[in-house]
Amino acid sequence: MPIDVGVKGVETYQFQAEVKKVLDIVIHSLYTDREIFIRELISNAVDALEKFRHESLLHKEVFDGHLSLEILINTDEKAHTLTIIDTGIGMTHDELITNLGSIAHSGSQQFLAQLAEAARQDINLIGQFGVGFYSAFMVADRVRVQTRSFRPEERGWEWVSDGSGTYTIAPMDGLRRGTKIILELKENAYEFADPEVIKRAIKRYSNFVPFPILVRGERVNTIQAIWTRNKSEIKDEEYTEFYKFIANAFDEPLYFLHFSADAPLAIKALLFVPKENLERFGFGRMEPGVDLYCRKVLIAKHPEGLLPEWMRFLRGVIDSEDLPLNISRETLQDNTIVRKINQVISSRFLKFLEDEARDNPEKFNNFWNTFGIFLKEGTVNDFQHQKEIARLLRFESSKTEPGKLTSLAEYVERMKEGQKVIYYLNGPSREIIESGPYLEAFRNRDLEVIYTHDPIDDFVMSNLHEFEGKKLLSADQADLELPEEKKEGAKGEEVKIGESLSPDQIKSLTAWLKEILANRVKDVVESHRLVDSPAIVVNPDSGLSSAMRRVMQVVDKKLSQELPHLTMEINPRHPLIRGLDRLRAQDPEFAKIVGEQIFDNALIAAGLLAEPRNMVDRMYRILERVTQ
Ligand code: ADP
Ligand code: MG
């Protein structure tokens, strides 16, 4: 609602609170790279032209249908103005309010905080937040937007603001279709009325714009659909330049992949992997970044569902001659050809990654460290490509040097004769895994164990279930069938194995423990894997590891309490367990306390003790007794 209506229907509106904050951030951001406002306004003009081209395919009647699609830039060095005109889709009265008076994206506090931080670090990032238009206020005291929608029944409007709290909208006659943006430059930004400055900025940021840009009547950009050109004719710098243009990036891509195919579809694609993963910096979930074209005509910018979700970090262009031109954005995902494109491109990209991993492992590890999390997501969400993605996963293991990574395929190559299972074990660091009780049995049998450091790794493994026909199993599972234990240590000396409790003693001790831990354990059994530790807890369900339990304890406490109980394994050769068996006869009450404490210690080793209160009290009682 306008806060004021003046003569000639001039309505005054207040900016949405979030816009005010954005304006405040933009106006006060660092003055380096101010020229990026040119890129932002041109990119809006391009969007508007592309939208118009698309709409004109769907509607019979459009306003000013004869106008050629282009961007005209004029400057007036005396009046200190810069004018950017496009013959695009234009805006209606209400669109002006929604598009230029509010923020479509989340206007949440978090979003603004991220934006403020990004603007502080690098104003270049502003376009990625969908607020590029407001960058005009970095250089202008006042911005006028004169616009006429392509819809025949609409009329023209002028939007004016000085970027403080309000803007006005008034009807305006005599406008052509499209949008004219007039910047009344700030005194310290008069240089932007110099056509040479503008031309340089266009060369720098907007050279690949797919419409002619004319500065004072002179054509500036070289329009090329680079992806349709022959690979051998394109220099690396051209790829980089194009990447910077379509991805709003300011550095080089990490990888690029340019290919074309004729069967099963006629496709040309140019895909880029950026250097940075913005999700990792807490900028929120990335939006897909690959555009869909048909014979160089943009069908949809960054459509959802064009590629699998986990590939949202890719930037680039896919062009297919087989697409119908008038396909609407809404029905894209249901289109058979789009689905086929999705299939062809994702397989091709995965193959590219596999080749890269083989030919240049160091660079690939770099990719893995930055984008591995997306591949992991893919193994869980993208069932179709799960197997291919699994080949790209990288982990540390008990056979890699610290910091070095291995693939599952390499693990399989190293597997011992008769070994049927790939083992993995989760822990926050190599040191913690290697000093914990779970690795003992594997070390003793010289079996390799993959180290997973991220709890989501265990979801990945559990989802994969197997790799090249080998089952993936967490080393903290109950139903591990490990080969006969080696009686020799790694260095060849005889391993000292202490005296064990007898089978009868074991039977009676485990039954007793099960009784005292009645509502906390599923079972208590003799361990065949422990060497140096008295006890461990293991997971009865092979789809669930301790790391996954840990996540659930945090994410959904109630659900985690409903999970099946753990099984405790005890080591009948360990002095503590043998001592406990004796203590049971001498002082049953105290033995009970020790038994419970052993269980809690095992939970701690598994990272699963959620409620330490009881344990601490009990520990004091044990310490009291020792110090008596
Ligand atoms: P974004 O381009 O990421 O959506 P902007 O702040 O740059 O964010 O622009 C906001 C919106 O204003 C655009 O989405 C578009 O709807 C509208 N807009 C901006 N410039 C133009 C233009 N030249 N023609 C038509 N609409 C425009
Ligand atoms: Mg924009």
XYZ file of C-alpha atoms and ligand atoms in Angstrom:
656
model
C 0.000 0.000 0.000
C 1.335 3.460 -0.853
C 2.001 5.691 2.134
C 1.105 8.729 0.068
C -0.625 9.521 -3.227
C 0.240 12.880 -4.737
C -0.651 14.836 -7.855
C -0.747 12.993 -11.190
C -1.051 9.686 -9.366
C 2.478 9.705 -7.917
C 2.401 7.027 -5.242
C 5.013 6.860 -2.532
C 5.944 3.481 -1.057
C 8.178 2.336 1.716
C 10.824 -0.278 0.921
C 10.398 -3.585 2.679
C 12.544 -3.560 5.849
C 14.976 -6.114 4.394
C 15.524 -3.975 1.288
C 16.409 -1.024 3.492
C 19.036 -3.135 5.156
C 20.355 -4.371 1.819
C 20.554 -0.795 0.562
C 22.369 0.176 3.685
C 24.864 -2.651 3.181
C 25.336 -1.847 -0.496
C 25.732 1.893 -0.060
C 28.256 1.463 2.699
C 30.187 -1.434 1.234
C 33.760 -0.940 0.147
C 34.225 1.146 -2.926
C 36.568 -1.213 -4.695
C 34.962 -2.914 -7.672
C 32.059 -0.499 -7.734
C 31.822 -1.046 -11.474
C 30.159 -4.403 -10.916
C 26.814 -2.557 -10.836
C 27.170 -2.433 -14.635
C 27.352 -6.182 -14.804
C 24.350 -6.517 -12.483
C 22.153 -4.125 -14.472
C 23.178 -5.687 -17.770
C 22.506 -9.118 -16.407
C 18.998 -7.990 -15.420
C 18.519 -6.607 -18.921
C 19.615 -9.930 -20.375
C 17.203 -11.806 -18.116
C 14.431 -9.471 -19.223
C 15.288 -9.991 -22.903
C 15.460 -13.717 -22.503
C 12.157 -13.795 -20.656
C 10.628 -11.754 -23.437
C 11.955 -14.060 -26.111
C 10.445 -16.968 -24.283
C 7.088 -15.261 -23.648
C 6.797 -14.223 -27.284
C 6.922 -17.892 -28.201
C 4.005 -18.609 -25.871
C 1.771 -15.547 -26.500
C 0.215 -14.461 -29.729
C 0.129 -10.790 -28.896
C 2.971 -8.840 -27.415
C 3.489 -5.099 -27.175
C 6.051 -3.587 -29.557
C 6.712 -6.947 -31.153
C 8.862 -5.373 -33.861
C 11.609 -4.073 -31.548
C 14.921 -5.833 -31.884
C 16.261 -7.491 -28.781
C 19.192 -5.445 -27.575
C 20.718 -3.385 -24.819
C 21.442 0.268 -25.418
C 23.657 2.291 -23.140
C 23.885 6.047 -23.231
C 25.927 8.409 -21.145
C 25.754 12.126 -20.601
C 28.974 13.511 -19.243
C 27.480 16.951 -18.663
C 24.353 15.821 -16.870
C 26.313 13.016 -15.153
C 23.842 10.326 -16.081
C 24.126 6.774 -17.287
C 21.167 5.135 -19.022
C 20.679 1.428 -19.661
C 17.838 0.469 -21.962
C 16.562 -2.977 -22.821
C 13.725 -4.124 -25.037
C 12.916 -6.978 -22.701
C 9.852 -8.083 -20.827
C 9.342 -4.851 -18.844
C 7.468 -4.559 -15.570
C 3.887 -3.804 -14.582
C 2.973 -1.573 -11.645
C 2.735 -4.531 -9.282
C 5.874 -6.154 -10.598
C 7.760 -2.948 -9.822
C 6.635 -3.226 -6.219
C 7.459 -6.905 -5.867
C 10.706 -6.866 -7.830
C 12.252 -3.575 -6.820
C 10.595 -2.926 -3.474
C 11.036 -6.282 -1.790
C 13.318 -9.269 -1.784
C 11.846 -12.393 -3.256
C 14.386 -14.639 -1.633
C 14.438 -15.220 2.074
C 14.546 -11.903 3.840
C 15.611 -13.620 7.012
C 18.122 -12.257 9.439
C 20.502 -15.039 8.525
C 20.310 -14.146 4.867
C 21.079 -10.513 5.623
C 23.948 -11.417 7.891
C 25.431 -13.588 5.153
C 24.911 -10.861 2.615
C 26.551 -8.273 4.850
C 29.501 -10.556 5.361
C 29.798 -11.313 1.641
C 29.543 -7.633 0.765
C 32.235 -6.864 3.280
C 34.521 -9.537 1.855
C 33.729 -9.011 -1.770
C 30.962 -6.941 -3.278
C 31.264 -9.179 -6.338
C 29.171 -11.733 -4.509
C 26.128 -9.509 -4.365
C 24.587 -10.827 -7.587
C 24.529 -14.305 -6.122
C 22.173 -13.083 -3.434
C 19.564 -11.959 -5.934
C 19.795 -8.298 -4.985
C 21.987 -7.075 -7.840
C 19.655 -4.247 -8.806
C 20.374 -2.371 -5.594
C 24.063 -2.147 -6.476
C 22.999 0.806 -8.648
C 22.841 2.816 -5.455
C 26.573 2.404 -4.969
C 27.069 4.967 -7.719
C 23.769 6.812 -8.043
C 22.089 9.441 -5.900
C 18.875 8.712 -7.655
C 17.692 5.874 -9.884
C 14.777 6.131 -12.308
C 13.272 3.021 -13.817
C 10.914 3.652 -16.748
C 9.270 0.490 -17.866
C 6.509 -0.893 -20.065
C 5.429 -4.502 -19.840
C 5.181 -6.706 -22.935
C 1.532 -7.381 -22.099
C -0.622 -5.349 -24.529
C -3.227 -4.392 -21.894
C -0.666 -2.772 -19.571
C 0.711 0.775 -19.529
C 4.030 2.446 -18.708
C 5.353 3.407 -15.271
C 8.192 5.324 -13.742
C 9.785 4.160 -10.516
C 12.089 6.608 -8.739
C 14.153 6.330 -5.592
C 17.164 7.861 -3.899
C 17.812 4.623 -2.049
C 16.832 5.941 1.360
C 13.563 4.679 2.790
C 11.035 5.182 0.008
C 10.349 5.065 -3.702
C 7.633 6.487 -5.917
C 5.689 5.017 -8.803
C 3.824 7.146 -11.321
C 2.157 6.405 -14.662
C 4.192 7.389 -17.697
C 3.070 7.544 -21.285
C 4.966 7.122 -24.522
C 7.298 4.320 -23.384
C 8.455 1.523 -25.637
C 8.436 -2.062 -24.456
C 11.148 -2.853 -21.968
C 13.013 -1.002 -19.283
C 15.108 2.123 -19.181
C 17.201 2.682 -16.099
C 18.582 6.160 -15.568
C 21.306 6.584 -12.980
C 21.928 10.079 -11.680
C 25.500 9.585 -10.674
C 26.992 10.527 -7.345
C 29.669 13.146 -7.453
C 32.343 10.579 -6.682
C 31.085 8.331 -9.475
C 31.035 10.730 -12.396
C 33.526 8.496 -14.198
C 30.662 6.150 -15.067
C 29.363 8.732 -17.503
C 32.519 8.172 -19.529
C 31.692 5.745 -22.369
C 35.220 4.315 -22.309
C 34.857 3.291 -18.678
C 31.565 1.599 -19.463
C 32.965 -0.188 -22.516
C 35.877 -1.521 -20.517
C 33.559 -2.869 -17.831
C 31.393 -4.554 -20.438
C 34.394 -6.229 -22.046
C 35.401 -7.388 -18.640
C 32.157 -8.715 -17.264
C 29.573 -8.964 -19.968
C 31.375 -9.875 -23.157
C 29.343 -13.047 -23.627
C 25.952 -11.475 -23.235
C 23.829 -13.116 -25.944
C 22.309 -9.820 -27.142
C 24.022 -6.865 -28.761
C 25.140 -4.212 -26.308
C 25.507 -0.809 -27.906
C 27.260 2.027 -26.107
C 26.308 5.319 -27.755
C 25.373 3.374 -30.828
C 28.593 1.402 -31.025
C 28.477 -2.369 -30.674
C 30.709 -3.460 -27.781
C 30.353 -7.135 -26.978
C 31.189 -10.078 -29.156
C 28.192 -12.330 -28.933
C 29.202 -15.915 -29.113
C 27.607 -19.041 -27.918
C 31.020 -20.422 -27.019
C 29.571 -23.862 -26.277
C 28.558 -24.315 -29.903
C 32.073 -23.703 -31.165
C 34.649 -26.326 -31.861
C 36.651 -27.345 -28.798
C 39.965 -27.182 -30.581
C 39.436 -23.534 -31.495
C 38.770 -22.311 -27.993
C 41.559 -21.101 -25.758
C 41.571 -21.797 -22.033
C 41.327 -18.064 -21.353
C 38.107 -17.923 -23.325
C 36.638 -20.678 -21.216
C 37.680 -18.858 -18.075
C 36.230 -15.615 -19.326
C 32.970 -17.320 -20.163
C 32.899 -18.998 -16.781
C 33.355 -15.681 -15.040
C 30.487 -14.327 -17.044
C 27.917 -17.064 -16.476
C 28.860 -17.915 -12.905
C 29.324 -14.353 -11.690
C 32.732 -15.597 -10.677
C 35.966 -13.724 -10.400
C 38.439 -16.605 -10.343
C 39.200 -19.528 -12.612
C 37.132 -22.695 -12.567
C 38.632 -25.801 -10.994
C 37.497 -28.011 -13.874
C 35.661 -27.485 -17.102
C 34.092 -30.046 -19.362
C 33.085 -29.195 -22.911
C 31.533 -31.878 -25.029
C 28.977 -32.588 -27.667
C 27.067 -35.713 -28.573
C 24.734 -36.659 -31.400
C 23.205 -39.791 -30.001
C 20.993 -40.561 -28.184
C 20.410 -36.797 -28.173
C 21.966 -33.848 -29.937
C 23.581 -32.126 -26.996
C 26.280 -29.557 -26.507
C 27.345 -28.900 -22.971
C 29.873 -26.730 -21.233
C 30.131 -27.375 -17.519
C 32.318 -25.765 -14.900
C 33.282 -26.799 -11.392
C 34.027 -23.684 -9.329
C 37.028 -23.436 -7.037
C 35.022 -22.808 -3.907
C 32.083 -24.491 -2.319
C 29.962 -21.698 -0.930
C 27.802 -24.123 1.031
C 30.866 -24.964 3.012
C 31.203 -21.362 4.065
C 27.705 -21.376 5.450
C 26.115 -19.402 2.631
C 23.151 -21.751 2.642
C 22.046 -24.222 0.052
C 23.289 -23.555 -3.468
C 20.796 -23.178 -6.285
C 21.334 -25.139 -9.500
C 23.538 -23.162 -11.888
C 23.254 -24.734 -15.330
C 21.158 -23.061 -18.028
C 19.133 -24.915 -20.615
C 19.271 -23.755 -24.228
C 17.878 -24.929 -27.509
C 19.898 -23.804 -30.534
C 21.375 -20.896 -28.571
C 17.970 -19.718 -27.336
C 17.650 -19.768 -23.574
C 14.829 -22.061 -22.540
C 15.321 -21.784 -18.801
C 17.878 -20.198 -16.558
C 19.090 -22.517 -13.814
C 16.090 -24.863 -13.937
C 15.572 -27.368 -11.146
C 15.654 -30.988 -12.180
C 17.877 -30.493 -15.206
C 20.627 -32.348 -13.386
C 20.555 -34.473 -10.226
C 20.283 -32.336 -7.128
C 23.737 -33.164 -5.843
C 25.243 -31.579 -8.981
C 23.964 -28.152 -7.978
C 27.543 -26.909 -7.603
C 28.022 -27.073 -11.385
C 27.808 -23.935 -13.492
C 27.359 -23.898 -17.246
C 25.193 -24.400 -20.263
C 23.413 -27.333 -21.838
C 22.067 -26.875 -25.342
C 19.929 -29.479 -27.061
C 18.415 -29.180 -30.514
C 15.890 -31.836 -29.626
C 14.016 -29.673 -27.129
C 10.763 -28.022 -28.102
C 11.295 -24.243 -27.980
C 8.000 -23.446 -26.329
C 8.415 -25.771 -23.396
C 7.397 -24.048 -20.176
C 9.507 -23.957 -17.063
C 6.814 -25.718 -15.076
C 6.657 -28.764 -17.296
C 10.403 -29.081 -17.784
C 10.848 -31.839 -15.257
C 8.119 -33.957 -16.806
C 9.680 -33.739 -20.224
C 11.200 -36.944 -21.534
C 13.970 -35.153 -23.364
C 14.954 -33.205 -20.252
C 15.087 -36.463 -18.341
C 17.301 -37.947 -21.029
C 19.560 -34.904 -20.943
C 19.837 -35.321 -17.200
C 20.840 -38.930 -17.701
C 23.384 -38.318 -20.458
C 25.056 -35.343 -18.790
C 25.349 -36.848 -15.337
C 26.924 -40.027 -16.654
C 29.279 -38.038 -18.811
C 30.270 -35.815 -15.916
C 30.872 -38.788 -13.636
C 33.045 -40.380 -16.253
C 34.958 -37.128 -16.562
C 35.587 -37.144 -12.834
C 36.747 -40.729 -12.918
C 39.232 -39.926 -15.679
C 40.455 -36.909 -13.756
C 40.860 -38.982 -10.605
C 43.012 -41.434 -12.535
C 45.069 -38.960 -14.545
C 45.554 -36.241 -11.995
C 44.862 -37.625 -8.535
C 46.240 -34.651 -6.679
C 43.908 -32.224 -8.354
C 41.084 -34.651 -7.879
C 41.785 -34.829 -4.145
C 41.528 -31.092 -4.097
C 38.135 -31.416 -5.770
C 37.179 -34.135 -3.324
C 38.060 -32.028 -0.314
C 35.912 -29.182 -1.580
C 33.016 -30.996 -3.225
C 33.185 -34.526 -1.796
C 30.197 -33.760 0.367
C 28.056 -33.452 -2.781
C 29.213 -36.846 -4.015
C 28.304 -38.299 -0.654
C 24.880 -36.734 -0.948
C 24.632 -38.287 -4.410
C 25.261 -41.792 -3.120
C 22.290 -41.334 -0.822
C 19.881 -39.437 -3.125
C 20.809 -40.419 -6.638
C 20.125 -44.087 -6.785
C 20.613 -44.192 -10.530
C 24.253 -43.148 -10.351
C 25.084 -44.573 -6.972
C 27.547 -47.114 -8.309
C 29.427 -44.620 -10.434
C 29.609 -42.119 -7.611
C 30.862 -44.791 -5.213
C 33.945 -45.179 -7.377
C 34.814 -41.552 -6.686
C 34.574 -41.695 -2.913
C 37.833 -41.196 -1.042
C 38.738 -42.047 2.546
C 41.635 -42.481 4.874
C 42.220 -46.007 6.054
C 44.428 -48.050 8.336
C 46.633 -48.720 5.293
C 46.996 -45.122 4.109
C 49.476 -42.670 5.479
C 47.914 -39.944 7.591
C 46.308 -37.369 5.312
C 46.444 -39.633 2.230
C 43.279 -41.026 0.738
C 42.205 -44.256 -0.851
C 39.314 -45.260 -3.069
C 37.104 -48.249 -2.402
C 38.433 -49.842 -5.593
C 41.977 -49.641 -4.245
C 40.808 -51.136 -0.970
C 39.292 -54.040 -2.872
C 42.570 -54.599 -4.711
C 44.392 -54.836 -1.391
C 41.848 -57.207 0.150
C 43.209 -60.445 1.534
C 42.337 -63.738 0.011
C 38.991 -64.865 1.265
C 38.070 -61.447 2.639
C 34.511 -60.743 1.614
C 33.761 -57.579 3.489
C 34.933 -53.969 3.350
C 35.239 -52.680 6.886
C 34.886 -49.091 7.980
C 34.955 -47.357 11.287
C 33.895 -43.877 12.261
C 35.714 -41.510 14.564
C 36.453 -37.821 14.640
C 40.131 -38.332 13.888
C 42.656 -40.945 12.926
C 44.217 -40.851 16.405
C 40.908 -41.438 18.143
C 39.991 -44.368 15.906
C 43.414 -45.950 16.300
C 43.468 -45.650 20.073
C 39.911 -46.954 20.477
C 38.926 -50.549 21.186
C 37.255 -51.327 17.869
C 40.332 -51.438 15.718
C 42.179 -54.031 17.806
C 40.709 -57.090 16.192
C 41.431 -55.783 12.695
C 44.937 -54.693 13.436
C 45.574 -58.096 14.900
C 44.339 -59.816 11.770
C 46.026 -57.321 9.461
C 42.667 -56.356 7.954
C 42.341 -52.915 6.411
C 39.718 -50.612 7.865
C 38.414 -47.473 6.143
C 38.288 -44.508 8.466
C 35.173 -42.408 8.172
C 35.428 -39.081 9.920
C 32.100 -37.559 9.098
C 28.954 -39.148 10.575
C 27.286 -38.796 7.159
C 29.937 -41.180 5.823
C 28.236 -43.959 7.722
C 24.902 -43.105 6.118
C 26.708 -43.215 2.789
C 28.216 -46.651 3.485
C 24.979 -47.992 4.837
C 23.122 -46.707 1.755
C 25.689 -48.131 -0.627
C 25.450 -51.413 1.167
C 28.074 -52.972 -1.076
C 30.849 -52.093 -3.485
C 31.811 -54.353 -6.393
C 29.932 -57.171 -4.737
C 31.719 -56.725 -1.413
C 29.564 -55.939 1.556
C 30.326 -52.733 3.438
C 30.233 -53.256 7.162
C 30.880 -50.983 10.098
C 33.541 -52.381 12.408
C 31.270 -51.765 15.354
C 28.661 -54.252 14.157
C 27.693 -57.238 16.250
C 27.623 -59.807 13.482
C 31.211 -59.479 12.315
C 32.632 -62.786 11.291
C 36.328 -62.183 11.441
C 38.781 -64.788 10.249
C 40.687 -66.867 12.785
C 42.867 -64.613 14.871
C 46.553 -64.483 14.153
C 48.522 -65.622 17.124
C 51.455 -63.574 15.990
C 51.808 -59.850 16.391
C 52.638 -57.620 13.493
C 56.316 -57.706 14.328
C 56.429 -61.473 14.421
C 56.639 -61.997 18.156
C 54.187 -64.212 19.949
C 51.217 -62.181 21.124
C 50.757 -62.563 24.844
C 47.284 -63.686 25.525
C 46.271 -63.710 29.142
C 44.513 -66.543 30.851
C 40.860 -66.640 30.000
C 37.782 -67.304 32.081
C 36.417 -70.774 31.506
C 33.387 -71.300 29.269
C 31.207 -71.852 32.324
C 32.472 -68.738 34.021
C 31.860 -66.754 30.865
C 28.363 -68.070 30.582
C 27.520 -67.182 34.112
C 29.222 -63.760 34.028
C 27.532 -62.677 30.804
C 24.142 -63.810 32.136
C 24.727 -61.871 35.331
C 25.800 -58.746 33.446
C 22.788 -58.991 31.221
C 20.626 -59.106 34.306
C 22.140 -56.073 36.006
C 22.056 -54.086 32.746
C 18.622 -55.468 31.984
C 16.947 -52.457 30.393
C 20.081 -51.015 28.818
C 21.529 -53.825 26.661
C 20.205 -56.251 24.122
C 22.688 -58.890 25.097
C 26.050 -59.468 26.735
C 28.367 -61.887 24.933
C 31.932 -63.073 24.872
C 34.099 -61.102 22.472
C 36.219 -62.779 19.844
C 37.809 -59.605 18.717
C 39.029 -57.729 21.743
C 42.717 -57.824 22.634
C 43.598 -54.998 25.021
C 40.199 -53.663 26.007
C 37.836 -55.146 28.577
C 34.589 -54.471 26.734
C 32.922 -52.768 23.802
C 29.392 -52.104 22.683
C 28.373 -53.222 19.201
C 25.380 -52.509 16.995
C 22.960 -55.383 16.508
C 21.511 -53.927 13.312
C 23.873 -53.974 10.353
C 22.335 -50.831 8.867
C 23.195 -48.743 11.887
C 26.588 -47.699 13.175
C 27.479 -45.859 16.347
C 28.180 -42.734 14.320
C 24.642 -42.834 12.967
C 23.313 -43.300 16.484
C 25.302 -40.282 17.580
C 23.709 -38.160 14.888
C 20.260 -39.369 15.868
C 20.907 -38.606 19.527
C 21.466 -35.017 18.504
C 18.847 -34.711 15.781
C 15.998 -36.717 17.250
C 16.438 -37.712 20.837
C 13.148 -39.516 21.110
C 13.725 -41.619 18.022
C 17.230 -42.470 19.162
C 15.809 -43.836 22.416
C 13.622 -46.162 20.433
C 16.567 -47.673 18.563
C 17.382 -51.306 19.326
C 19.641 -51.692 22.365
C 23.330 -52.329 21.899
C 25.083 -55.568 22.630
C 28.042 -55.546 24.977
C 30.995 -57.788 24.195
C 33.361 -58.599 27.032
C 36.933 -59.805 26.826
C 37.253 -62.874 29.078
C 41.050 -62.624 29.067
C 41.160 -59.087 30.364
C 42.258 -58.708 34.030
C 39.368 -56.356 34.759
C 36.788 -58.844 33.502
C 38.429 -61.700 35.375
C 38.550 -59.481 38.481
C 34.895 -58.644 38.074
C 34.025 -62.311 38.045
C 35.809 -62.773 41.381
C 34.312 -59.612 42.874
C 30.864 -60.905 42.032
C 31.260 -63.639 44.639
C 32.915 -61.453 47.271
C 30.890 -58.259 47.080
C 27.909 -58.536 44.755
C 26.680 -54.980 45.436
C 29.956 -53.382 44.532
C 30.472 -55.750 41.588
C 27.188 -54.462 40.208
C 28.504 -50.908 40.322
C 31.695 -51.934 38.531
C 29.696 -53.871 35.911
C 27.580 -50.816 35.140
C 30.669 -48.671 34.969
C 32.312 -51.008 32.455
C 29.241 -50.687 30.266
C 29.298 -46.894 30.507
C 32.990 -46.828 29.672
C 32.237 -48.887 26.574
C 29.538 -46.385 25.650
C 32.018 -43.554 26.081
C 34.492 -45.316 23.793
C 31.703 -45.530 21.206
C 30.843 -41.869 21.728
C 27.360 -42.857 22.797
C 27.018 -41.898 26.431
C 24.243 -39.334 26.307
C 23.659 -38.810 30.018
C 26.850 -38.708 32.112
C 25.176 -37.725 35.411
C 24.689 -41.255 36.842
C 28.074 -42.272 35.623
C 29.824 -39.497 37.463
C 28.110 -40.337 40.751
C 28.959 -43.986 40.327
C 32.550 -43.165 39.508
C 32.870 -41.273 42.802
C 31.653 -44.317 44.684
C 34.258 -46.467 42.993
C 37.002 -43.934 43.696
C 35.899 -43.681 47.324
C 36.333 -47.376 47.693
C 39.779 -47.364 46.096
C 41.021 -44.581 48.369
C 39.675 -46.123 51.579
P 17.807 -10.948 -9.537
O 18.202 -10.473 -10.879
O 18.804 -11.927 -8.962
O 16.395 -11.473 -9.461
P 17.943 -8.185 -8.934
O 17.978 -7.384 -7.676
O 19.072 -7.953 -9.863
O 17.837 -9.688 -8.548
O 16.606 -7.863 -9.696
C 15.363 -7.989 -9.023
C 14.224 -8.229 -9.999
O 13.849 -7.022 -10.643
C 14.514 -9.174 -11.127
O 14.313 -10.511 -10.740
C 13.494 -8.748 -12.183
O 12.232 -9.357 -11.926
C 13.347 -7.271 -11.940
N 14.159 -6.515 -12.895
C 15.336 -5.917 -12.668
N 15.797 -5.318 -13.777
C 14.891 -5.547 -14.743
C 14.788 -5.204 -16.139
N 15.729 -4.513 -16.750
N 13.677 -5.622 -16.801
C 12.710 -6.333 -16.191
N 12.753 -6.689 -14.905
C 13.827 -6.313 -14.176
Mg 19.962 -9.448 -11.198
